Coordinates of N, CA and C in Angstrom, one line a residue:
Chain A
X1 N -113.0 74.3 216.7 CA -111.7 74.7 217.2 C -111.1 73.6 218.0
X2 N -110.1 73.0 217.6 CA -109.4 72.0 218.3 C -108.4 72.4 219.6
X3 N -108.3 73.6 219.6 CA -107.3 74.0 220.5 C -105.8 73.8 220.4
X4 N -105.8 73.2 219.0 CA -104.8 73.1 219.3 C -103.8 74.7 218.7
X5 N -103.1 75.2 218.6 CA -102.7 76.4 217.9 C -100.9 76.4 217.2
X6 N -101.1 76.6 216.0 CA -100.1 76.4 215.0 C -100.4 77.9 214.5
X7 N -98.4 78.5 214.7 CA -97.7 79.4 214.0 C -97.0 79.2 213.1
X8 N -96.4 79.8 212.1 CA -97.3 81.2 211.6 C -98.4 79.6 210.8
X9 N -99.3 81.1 209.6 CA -100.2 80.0 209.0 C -99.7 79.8 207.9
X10 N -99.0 80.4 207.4 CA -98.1 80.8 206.6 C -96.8 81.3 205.8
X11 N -96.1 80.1 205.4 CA -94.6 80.8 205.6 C -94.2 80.4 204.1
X12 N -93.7 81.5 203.5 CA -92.7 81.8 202.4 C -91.2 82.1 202.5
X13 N -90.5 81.5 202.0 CA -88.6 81.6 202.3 C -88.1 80.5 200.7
X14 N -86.6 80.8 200.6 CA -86.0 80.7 199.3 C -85.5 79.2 200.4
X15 N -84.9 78.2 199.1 CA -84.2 76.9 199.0 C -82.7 77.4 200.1
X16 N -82.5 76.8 201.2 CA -81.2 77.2 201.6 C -81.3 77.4 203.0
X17 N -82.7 78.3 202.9 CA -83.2 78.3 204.8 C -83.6 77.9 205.1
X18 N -83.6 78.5 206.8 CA -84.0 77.8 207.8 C -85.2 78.3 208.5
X19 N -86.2 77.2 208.9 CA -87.1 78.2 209.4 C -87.5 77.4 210.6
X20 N -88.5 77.5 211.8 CA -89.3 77.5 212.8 C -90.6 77.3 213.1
X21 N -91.1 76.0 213.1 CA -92.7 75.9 212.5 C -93.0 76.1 214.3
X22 N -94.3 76.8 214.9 CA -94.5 76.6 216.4 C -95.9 76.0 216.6
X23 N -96.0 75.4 217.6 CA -97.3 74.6 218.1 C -97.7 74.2 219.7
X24 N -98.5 74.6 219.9 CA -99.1 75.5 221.3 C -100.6 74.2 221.7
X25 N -100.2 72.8 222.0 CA -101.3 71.9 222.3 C -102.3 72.6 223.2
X26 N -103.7 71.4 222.8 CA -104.6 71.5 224.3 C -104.0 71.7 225.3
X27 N -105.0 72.6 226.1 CA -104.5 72.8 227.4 C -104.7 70.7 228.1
X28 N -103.5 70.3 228.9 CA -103.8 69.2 229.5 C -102.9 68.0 228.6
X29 N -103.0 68.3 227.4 CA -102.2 67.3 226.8 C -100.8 67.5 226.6
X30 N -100.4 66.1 226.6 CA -98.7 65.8 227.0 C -98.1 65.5 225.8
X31 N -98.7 65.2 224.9 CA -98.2 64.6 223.3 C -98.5 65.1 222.8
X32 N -97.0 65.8 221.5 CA -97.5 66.4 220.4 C -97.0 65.8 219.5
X33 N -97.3 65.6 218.3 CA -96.9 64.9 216.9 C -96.9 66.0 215.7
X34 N -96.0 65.8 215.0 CA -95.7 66.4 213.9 C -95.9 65.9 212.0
X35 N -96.5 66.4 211.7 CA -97.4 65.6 209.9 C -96.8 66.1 209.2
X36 N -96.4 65.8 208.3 CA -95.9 66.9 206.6 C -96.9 66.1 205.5
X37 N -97.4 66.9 205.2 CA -98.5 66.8 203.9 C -98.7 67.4 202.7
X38 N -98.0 66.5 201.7 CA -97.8 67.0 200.5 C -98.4 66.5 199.5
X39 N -98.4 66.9 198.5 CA -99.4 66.0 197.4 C -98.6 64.7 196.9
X40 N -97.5 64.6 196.9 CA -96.9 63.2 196.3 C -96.7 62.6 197.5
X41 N -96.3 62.7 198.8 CA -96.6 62.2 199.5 C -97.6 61.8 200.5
X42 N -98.7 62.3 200.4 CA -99.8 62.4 201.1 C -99.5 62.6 202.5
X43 N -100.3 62.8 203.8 CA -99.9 62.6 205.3 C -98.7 61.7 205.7
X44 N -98.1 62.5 206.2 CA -96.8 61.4 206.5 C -95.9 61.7 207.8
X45 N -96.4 60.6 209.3 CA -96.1 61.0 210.6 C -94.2 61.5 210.4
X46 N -94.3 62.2 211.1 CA -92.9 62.8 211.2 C -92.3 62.5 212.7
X47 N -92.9 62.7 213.6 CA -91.9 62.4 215.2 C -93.1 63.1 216.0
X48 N -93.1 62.4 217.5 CA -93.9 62.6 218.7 C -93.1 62.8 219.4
X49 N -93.6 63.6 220.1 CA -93.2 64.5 221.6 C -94.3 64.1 223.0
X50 N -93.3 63.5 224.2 CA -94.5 63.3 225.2 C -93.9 64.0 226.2
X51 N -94.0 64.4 227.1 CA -93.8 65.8 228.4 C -92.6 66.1 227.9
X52 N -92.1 66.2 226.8 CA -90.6 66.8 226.6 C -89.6 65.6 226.1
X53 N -90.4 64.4 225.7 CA -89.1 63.4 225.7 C -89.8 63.1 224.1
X54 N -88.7 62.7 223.0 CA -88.9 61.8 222.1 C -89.9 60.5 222.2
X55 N -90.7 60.6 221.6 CA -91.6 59.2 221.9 C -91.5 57.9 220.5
X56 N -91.9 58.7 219.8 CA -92.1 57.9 217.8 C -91.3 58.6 217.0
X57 N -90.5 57.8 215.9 CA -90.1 58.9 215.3 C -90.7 57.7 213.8
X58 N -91.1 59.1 213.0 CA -91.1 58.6 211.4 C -90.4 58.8 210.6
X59 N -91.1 59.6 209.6 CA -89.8 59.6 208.3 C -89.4 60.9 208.5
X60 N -88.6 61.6 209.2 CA -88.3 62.4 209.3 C -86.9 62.7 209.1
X61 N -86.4 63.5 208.3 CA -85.2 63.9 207.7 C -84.4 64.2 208.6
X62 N -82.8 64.1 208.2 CA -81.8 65.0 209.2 C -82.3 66.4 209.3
X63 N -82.4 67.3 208.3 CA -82.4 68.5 208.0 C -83.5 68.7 208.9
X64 N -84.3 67.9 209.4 CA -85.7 68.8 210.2 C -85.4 68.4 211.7
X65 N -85.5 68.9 212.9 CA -85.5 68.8 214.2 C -87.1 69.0 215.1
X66 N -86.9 68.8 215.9 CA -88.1 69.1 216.8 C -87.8 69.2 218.2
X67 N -88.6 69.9 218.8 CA -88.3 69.3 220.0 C -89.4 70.3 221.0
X68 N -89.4 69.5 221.9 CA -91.1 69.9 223.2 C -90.6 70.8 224.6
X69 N -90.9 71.9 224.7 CA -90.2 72.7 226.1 C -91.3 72.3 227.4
X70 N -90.4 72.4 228.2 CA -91.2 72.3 229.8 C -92.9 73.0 229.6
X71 N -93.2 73.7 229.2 CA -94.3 74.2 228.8 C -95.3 73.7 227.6
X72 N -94.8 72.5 227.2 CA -95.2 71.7 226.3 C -95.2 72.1 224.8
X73 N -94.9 73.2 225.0 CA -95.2 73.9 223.5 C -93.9 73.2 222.3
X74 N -94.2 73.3 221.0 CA -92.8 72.5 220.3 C -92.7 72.9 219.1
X75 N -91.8 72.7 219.0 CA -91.7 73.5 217.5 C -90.5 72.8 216.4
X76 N -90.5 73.1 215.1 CA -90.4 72.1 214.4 C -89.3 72.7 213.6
X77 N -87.9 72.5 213.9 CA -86.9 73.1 212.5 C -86.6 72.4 211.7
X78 N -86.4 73.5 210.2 CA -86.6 72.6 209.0 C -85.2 73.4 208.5
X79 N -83.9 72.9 208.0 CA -83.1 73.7 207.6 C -82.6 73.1 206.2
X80 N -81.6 74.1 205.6 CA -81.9 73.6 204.2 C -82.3 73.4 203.5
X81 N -83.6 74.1 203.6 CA -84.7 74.1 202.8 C -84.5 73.9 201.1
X82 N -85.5 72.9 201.1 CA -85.4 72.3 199.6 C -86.7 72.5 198.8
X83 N -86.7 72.4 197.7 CA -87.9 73.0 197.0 C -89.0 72.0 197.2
X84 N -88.5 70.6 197.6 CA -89.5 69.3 198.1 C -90.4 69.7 199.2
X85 N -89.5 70.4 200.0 CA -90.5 70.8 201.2 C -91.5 71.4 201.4
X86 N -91.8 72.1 200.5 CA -92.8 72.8 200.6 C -94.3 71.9 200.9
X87 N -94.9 72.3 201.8 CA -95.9 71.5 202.2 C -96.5 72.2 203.4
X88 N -97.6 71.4 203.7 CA -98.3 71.7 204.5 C -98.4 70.9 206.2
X89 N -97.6 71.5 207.0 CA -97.2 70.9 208.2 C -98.1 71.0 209.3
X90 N -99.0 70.3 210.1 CA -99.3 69.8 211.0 C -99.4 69.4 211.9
X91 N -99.5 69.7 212.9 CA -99.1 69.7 214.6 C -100.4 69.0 215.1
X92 N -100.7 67.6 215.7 CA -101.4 67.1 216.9 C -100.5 67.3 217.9
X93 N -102.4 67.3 219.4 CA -101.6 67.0 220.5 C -103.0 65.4 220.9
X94 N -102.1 65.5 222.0 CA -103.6 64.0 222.6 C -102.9 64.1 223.9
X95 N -103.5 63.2 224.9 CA -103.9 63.4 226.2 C -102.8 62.7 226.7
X96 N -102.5 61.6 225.9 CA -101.4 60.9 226.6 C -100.5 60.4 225.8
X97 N -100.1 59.0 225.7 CA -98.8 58.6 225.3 C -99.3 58.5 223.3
X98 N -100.1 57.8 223.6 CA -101.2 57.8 222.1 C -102.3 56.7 221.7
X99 N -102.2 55.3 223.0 CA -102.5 54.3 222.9 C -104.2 54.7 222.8
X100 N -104.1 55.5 223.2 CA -105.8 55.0 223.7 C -106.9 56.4 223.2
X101 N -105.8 57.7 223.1 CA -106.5 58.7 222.7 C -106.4 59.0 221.5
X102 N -107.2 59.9 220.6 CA -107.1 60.6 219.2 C -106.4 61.9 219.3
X103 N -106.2 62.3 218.5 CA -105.1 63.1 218.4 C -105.9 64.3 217.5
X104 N -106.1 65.8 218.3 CA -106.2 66.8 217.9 C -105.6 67.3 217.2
X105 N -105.6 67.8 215.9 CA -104.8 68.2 215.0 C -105.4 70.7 214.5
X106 N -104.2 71.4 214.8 CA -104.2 71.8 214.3 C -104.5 72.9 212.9
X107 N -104.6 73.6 212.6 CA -105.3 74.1 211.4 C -103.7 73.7 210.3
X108 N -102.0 74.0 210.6 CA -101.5 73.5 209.8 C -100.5 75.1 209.4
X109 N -99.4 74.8 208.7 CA -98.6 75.9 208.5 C -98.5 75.7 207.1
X110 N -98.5 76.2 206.4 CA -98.3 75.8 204.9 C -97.0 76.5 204.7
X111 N -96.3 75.8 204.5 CA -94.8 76.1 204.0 C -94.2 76.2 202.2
X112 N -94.0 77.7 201.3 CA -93.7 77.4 200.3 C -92.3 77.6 200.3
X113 N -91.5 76.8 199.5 CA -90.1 77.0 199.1 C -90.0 77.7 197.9
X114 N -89.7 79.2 197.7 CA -89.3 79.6 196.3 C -88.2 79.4 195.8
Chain H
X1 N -94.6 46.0 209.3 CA -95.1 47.3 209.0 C -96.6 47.3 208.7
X2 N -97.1 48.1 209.3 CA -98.1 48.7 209.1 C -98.8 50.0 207.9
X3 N -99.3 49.4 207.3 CA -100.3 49.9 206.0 C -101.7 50.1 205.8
X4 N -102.3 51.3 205.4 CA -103.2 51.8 205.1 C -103.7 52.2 203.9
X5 N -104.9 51.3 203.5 CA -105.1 51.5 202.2 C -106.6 51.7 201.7
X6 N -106.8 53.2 201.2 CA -107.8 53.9 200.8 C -108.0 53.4 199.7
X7 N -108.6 52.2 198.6 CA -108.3 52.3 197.4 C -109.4 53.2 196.5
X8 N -110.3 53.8 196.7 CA -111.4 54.8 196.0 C -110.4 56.3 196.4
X9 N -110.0 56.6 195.6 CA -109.7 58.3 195.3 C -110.0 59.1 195.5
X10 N -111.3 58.9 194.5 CA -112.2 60.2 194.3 C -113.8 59.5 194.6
X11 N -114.9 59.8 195.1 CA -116.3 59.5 194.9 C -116.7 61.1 195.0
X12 N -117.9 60.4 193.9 CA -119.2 61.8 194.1 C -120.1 61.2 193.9
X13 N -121.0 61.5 194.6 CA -122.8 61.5 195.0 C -123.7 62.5 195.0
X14 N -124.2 62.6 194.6 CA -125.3 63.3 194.4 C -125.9 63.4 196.1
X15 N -126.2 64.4 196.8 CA -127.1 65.2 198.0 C -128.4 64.2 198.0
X16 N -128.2 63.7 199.5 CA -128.9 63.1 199.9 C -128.5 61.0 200.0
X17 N -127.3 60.8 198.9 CA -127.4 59.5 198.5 C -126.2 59.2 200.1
X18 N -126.8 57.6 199.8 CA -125.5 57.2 200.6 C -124.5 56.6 200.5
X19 N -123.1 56.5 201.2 CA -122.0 56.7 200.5 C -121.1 55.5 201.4
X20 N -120.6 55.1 201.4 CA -119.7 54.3 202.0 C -117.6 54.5 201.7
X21 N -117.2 54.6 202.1 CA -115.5 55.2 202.0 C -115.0 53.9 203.0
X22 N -114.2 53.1 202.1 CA -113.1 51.9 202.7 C -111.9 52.1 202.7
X23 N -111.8 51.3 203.9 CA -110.4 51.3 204.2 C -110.0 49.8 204.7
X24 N -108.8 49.8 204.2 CA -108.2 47.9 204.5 C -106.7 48.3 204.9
X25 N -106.2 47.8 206.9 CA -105.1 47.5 206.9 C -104.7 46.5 206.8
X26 N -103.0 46.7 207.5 CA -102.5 45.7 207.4 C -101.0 46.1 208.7
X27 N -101.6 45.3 209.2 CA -100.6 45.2 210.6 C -100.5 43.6 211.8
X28 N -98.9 43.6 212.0 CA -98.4 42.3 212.7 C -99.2 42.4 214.0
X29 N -99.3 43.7 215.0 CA -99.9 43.7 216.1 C -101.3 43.0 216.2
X30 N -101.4 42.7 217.3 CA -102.7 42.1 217.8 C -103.6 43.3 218.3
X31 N -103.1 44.3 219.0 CA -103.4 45.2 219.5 C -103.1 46.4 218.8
X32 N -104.4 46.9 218.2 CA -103.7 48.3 217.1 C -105.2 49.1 217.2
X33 N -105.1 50.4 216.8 CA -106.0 51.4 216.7 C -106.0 51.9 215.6
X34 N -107.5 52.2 215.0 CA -108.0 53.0 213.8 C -108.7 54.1 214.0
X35 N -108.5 54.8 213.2 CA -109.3 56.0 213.5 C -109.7 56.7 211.6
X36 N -110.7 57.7 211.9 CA -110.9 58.3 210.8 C -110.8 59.6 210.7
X37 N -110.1 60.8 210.1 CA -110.3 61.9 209.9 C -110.8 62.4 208.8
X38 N -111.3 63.6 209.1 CA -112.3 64.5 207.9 C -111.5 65.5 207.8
X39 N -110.9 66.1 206.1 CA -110.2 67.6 205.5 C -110.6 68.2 204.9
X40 N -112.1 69.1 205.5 CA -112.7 70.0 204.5 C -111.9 70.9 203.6
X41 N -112.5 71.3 202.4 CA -111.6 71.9 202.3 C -111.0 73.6 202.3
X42 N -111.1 73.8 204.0 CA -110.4 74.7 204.4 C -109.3 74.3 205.0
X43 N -108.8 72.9 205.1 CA -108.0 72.6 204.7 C -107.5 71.8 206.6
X44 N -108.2 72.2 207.3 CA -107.9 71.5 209.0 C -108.4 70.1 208.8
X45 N -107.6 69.2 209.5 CA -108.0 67.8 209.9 C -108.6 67.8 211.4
X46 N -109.7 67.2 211.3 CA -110.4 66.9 211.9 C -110.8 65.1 212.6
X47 N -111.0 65.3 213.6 CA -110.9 63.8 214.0 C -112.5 63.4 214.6
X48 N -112.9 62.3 213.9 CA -114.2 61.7 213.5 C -114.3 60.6 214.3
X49 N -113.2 59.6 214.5 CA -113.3 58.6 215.4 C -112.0 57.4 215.5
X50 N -112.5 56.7 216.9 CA -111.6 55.7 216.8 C -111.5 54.6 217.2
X51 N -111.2 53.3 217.1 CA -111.4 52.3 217.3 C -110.5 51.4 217.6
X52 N -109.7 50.7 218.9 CA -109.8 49.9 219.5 C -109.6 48.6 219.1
X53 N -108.6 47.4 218.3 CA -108.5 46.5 217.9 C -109.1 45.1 218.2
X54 N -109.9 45.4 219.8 CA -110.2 44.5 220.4 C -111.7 44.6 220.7
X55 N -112.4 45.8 220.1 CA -113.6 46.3 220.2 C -114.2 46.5 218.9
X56 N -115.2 45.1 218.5 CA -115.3 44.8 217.1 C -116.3 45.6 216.7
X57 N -117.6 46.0 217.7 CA -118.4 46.5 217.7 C -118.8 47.8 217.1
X58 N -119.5 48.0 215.8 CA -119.5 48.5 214.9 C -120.5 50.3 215.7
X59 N -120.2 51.3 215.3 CA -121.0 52.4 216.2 C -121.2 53.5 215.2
X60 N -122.0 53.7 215.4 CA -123.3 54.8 214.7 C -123.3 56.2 215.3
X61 N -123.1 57.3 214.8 CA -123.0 58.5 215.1 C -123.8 59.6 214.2
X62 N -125.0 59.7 214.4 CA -126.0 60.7 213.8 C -126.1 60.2 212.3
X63 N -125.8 60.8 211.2 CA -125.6 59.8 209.6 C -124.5 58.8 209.5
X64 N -123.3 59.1 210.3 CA -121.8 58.6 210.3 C -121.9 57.1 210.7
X65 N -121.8 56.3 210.6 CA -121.5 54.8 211.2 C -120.3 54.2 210.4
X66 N -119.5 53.6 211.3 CA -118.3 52.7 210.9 C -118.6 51.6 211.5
X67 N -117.8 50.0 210.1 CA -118.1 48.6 210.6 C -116.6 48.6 210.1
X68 N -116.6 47.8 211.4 CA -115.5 47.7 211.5 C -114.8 45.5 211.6
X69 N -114.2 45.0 211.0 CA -114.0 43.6 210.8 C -112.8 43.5 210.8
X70 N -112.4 42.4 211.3 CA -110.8 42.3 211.9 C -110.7 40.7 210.4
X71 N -112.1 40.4 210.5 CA -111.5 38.8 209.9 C -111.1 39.6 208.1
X72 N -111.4 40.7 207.7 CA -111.5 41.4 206.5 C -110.4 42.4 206.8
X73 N -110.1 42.7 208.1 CA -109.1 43.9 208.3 C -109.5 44.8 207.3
X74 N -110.8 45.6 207.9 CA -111.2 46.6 207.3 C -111.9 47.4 208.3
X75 N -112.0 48.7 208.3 CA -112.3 49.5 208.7 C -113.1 50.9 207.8
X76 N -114.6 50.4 207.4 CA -115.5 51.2 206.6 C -115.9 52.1 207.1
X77 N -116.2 53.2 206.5 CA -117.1 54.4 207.2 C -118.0 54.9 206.0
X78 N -119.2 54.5 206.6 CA -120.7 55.3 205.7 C -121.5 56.6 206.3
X79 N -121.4 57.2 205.2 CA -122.3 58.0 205.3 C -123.6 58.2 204.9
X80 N -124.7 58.1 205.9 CA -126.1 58.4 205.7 C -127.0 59.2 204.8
X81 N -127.9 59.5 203.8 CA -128.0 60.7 203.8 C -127.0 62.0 203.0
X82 N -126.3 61.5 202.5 CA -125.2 62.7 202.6 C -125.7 64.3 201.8
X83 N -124.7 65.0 202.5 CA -124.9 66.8 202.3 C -124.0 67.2 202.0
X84 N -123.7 68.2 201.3 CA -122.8 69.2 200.7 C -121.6 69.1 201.2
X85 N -122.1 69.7 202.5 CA -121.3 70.1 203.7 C -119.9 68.9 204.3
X86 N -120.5 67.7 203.9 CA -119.9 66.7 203.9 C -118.3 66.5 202.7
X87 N -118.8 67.3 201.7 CA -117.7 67.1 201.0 C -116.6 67.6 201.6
X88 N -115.1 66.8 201.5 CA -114.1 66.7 202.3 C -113.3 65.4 201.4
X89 N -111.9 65.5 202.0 CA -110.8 64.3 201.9 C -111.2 63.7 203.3
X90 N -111.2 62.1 203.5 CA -111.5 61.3 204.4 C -110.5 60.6 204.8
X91 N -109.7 60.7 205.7 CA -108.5 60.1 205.8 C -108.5 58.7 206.9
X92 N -108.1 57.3 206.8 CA -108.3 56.3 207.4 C -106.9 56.5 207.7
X93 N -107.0 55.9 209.3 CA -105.0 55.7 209.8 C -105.4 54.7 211.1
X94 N -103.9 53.9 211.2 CA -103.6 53.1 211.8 C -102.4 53.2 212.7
X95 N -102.2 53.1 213.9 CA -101.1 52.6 214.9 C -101.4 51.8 215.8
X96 N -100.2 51.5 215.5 CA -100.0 49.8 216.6 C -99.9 50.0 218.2
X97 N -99.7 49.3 218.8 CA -99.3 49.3 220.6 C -98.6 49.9 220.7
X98 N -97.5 49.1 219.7 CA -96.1 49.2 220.0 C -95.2 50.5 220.3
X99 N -96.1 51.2 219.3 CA -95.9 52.6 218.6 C -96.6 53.5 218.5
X100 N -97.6 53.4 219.2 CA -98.8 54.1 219.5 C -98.8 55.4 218.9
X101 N -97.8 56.1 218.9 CA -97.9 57.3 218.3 C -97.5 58.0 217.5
X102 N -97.0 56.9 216.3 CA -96.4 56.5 215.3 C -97.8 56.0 213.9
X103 N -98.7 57.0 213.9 CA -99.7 57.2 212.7 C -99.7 56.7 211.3
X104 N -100.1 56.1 210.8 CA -99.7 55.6 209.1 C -101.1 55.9 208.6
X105 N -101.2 56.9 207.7 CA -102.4 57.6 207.3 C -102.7 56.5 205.8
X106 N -103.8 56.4 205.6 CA -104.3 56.2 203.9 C -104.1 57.9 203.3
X107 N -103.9 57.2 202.0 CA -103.5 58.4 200.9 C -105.3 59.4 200.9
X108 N -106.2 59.1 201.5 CA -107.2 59.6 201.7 C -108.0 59.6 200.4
X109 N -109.4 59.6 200.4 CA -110.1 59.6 199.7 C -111.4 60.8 199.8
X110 N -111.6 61.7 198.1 CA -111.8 63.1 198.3 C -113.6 62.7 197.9
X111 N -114.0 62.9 198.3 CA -115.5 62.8 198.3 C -116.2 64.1 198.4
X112 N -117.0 64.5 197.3 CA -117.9 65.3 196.8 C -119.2 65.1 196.6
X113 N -119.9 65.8 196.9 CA -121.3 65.6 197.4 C -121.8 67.0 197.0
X114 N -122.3 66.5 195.5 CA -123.3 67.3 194.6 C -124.9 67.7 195.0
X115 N -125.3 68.9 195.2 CA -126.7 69.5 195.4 C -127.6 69.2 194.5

């Protein structure tokens, strides 16, 4: 158990919506990072969150948002859902900025687009 | 930019044999971190280790050991012994200073390990 905790585990929705991926870090850690992992693209960093501020950003689309509340928790919007998306999304947290620690990763939200 | 490159896909071994899984980056920083994760497959990533750009020193963990070489920019991880239990996707990743928390994963490599 990594501690870390990713809602739902599970999510099914049609091309067009919008949904809400949630992720609940270690207790103590300040950074959370966001993965999309698909089979053509393999692991692919999306954007980090450190006490609520933008830290890294990757390849992450207009259509997807993120963002980290006073309570550290963050969650991941994905709109306009496209049939590409479907994948399996991933939430780390780590202790600090990222230089120095590894990054707890989540069990993951598997997202299908019908 | 920074790159990560798993070039073995797929390996299988037979239970018991030993196994070795490479990885070769490629990054401008002087100062960058490696790390390795394990994706059984129930499908959670798991984090196995990390390493320090400036700490060449190669470290051993029960069957697990990683050698790690800067003049080769490679970052290997062997497995001892190997067990069933071990079969998994092995994922090598890399960030820099700069970006610390800005991850660039290898496409991973799935390793099976026959009884």
């Amino acid at each position: 158990d990594s501690g870390v905790t990713q809602t739902p585990k599970h999510l099914i929705t049609a091309t067009g919506q919008r949904v809400t991926l949630r992720c609940s870090p270690r207790s103590g850690d300040l950074s959370v990072y966001w993965y999309q992992q698909s089979l053509d693209q393999g692991l692919q960093f999306l954007i980090q969150y450190y006490n609520g501020e933008e830290r890294a950003k990757g390849n992450i689309l207009e259509r997807f948002s993120a963002q980290q509340f006073p309570d550290l928790h963050s969650e991941l919007n994905l709109s306009s859902l496209e049939l590409g998306d479907s994948a399996l999304y991933f939430c780390a947290s780590s202790a600090g900025t990222g230089e120095y620690q590894p990054q707890h990763f989540g069990d993951g939200t598997r997202l299908s687009i019908l | 930019a920074q790159k990560v490159t798993q070039a073995q896909t797929e390996i299988s071994v037979v239970e018991k044999e030993d196994v070795t899984l490479d990885c070769v980056y490629e990054t401008r920083d002087t100062t960058y971190y490696l790390f390795w994760y394990k994706q059984p497959p129930s499908g959670e990533l798991v984090f196995l280790i990390r390493r320090n750009s400036f700490d060449e020193q190669n470290e051993i963990s029960g069957r697990y050991s990683w050698n790690f070489q800067k003049s080769t920019s490679s970052f290997n991880f062997t497995i001892t012994a190997s067990q069933v239990v071990d079969s998994a996707v092995y994922f090598c990743a890399l960030s820099e200073e700069e970006n610390a928390g800005k991850s660039t994963f290898g496409d991973g490599t799935t390793l099976t390990v026959k009884p």
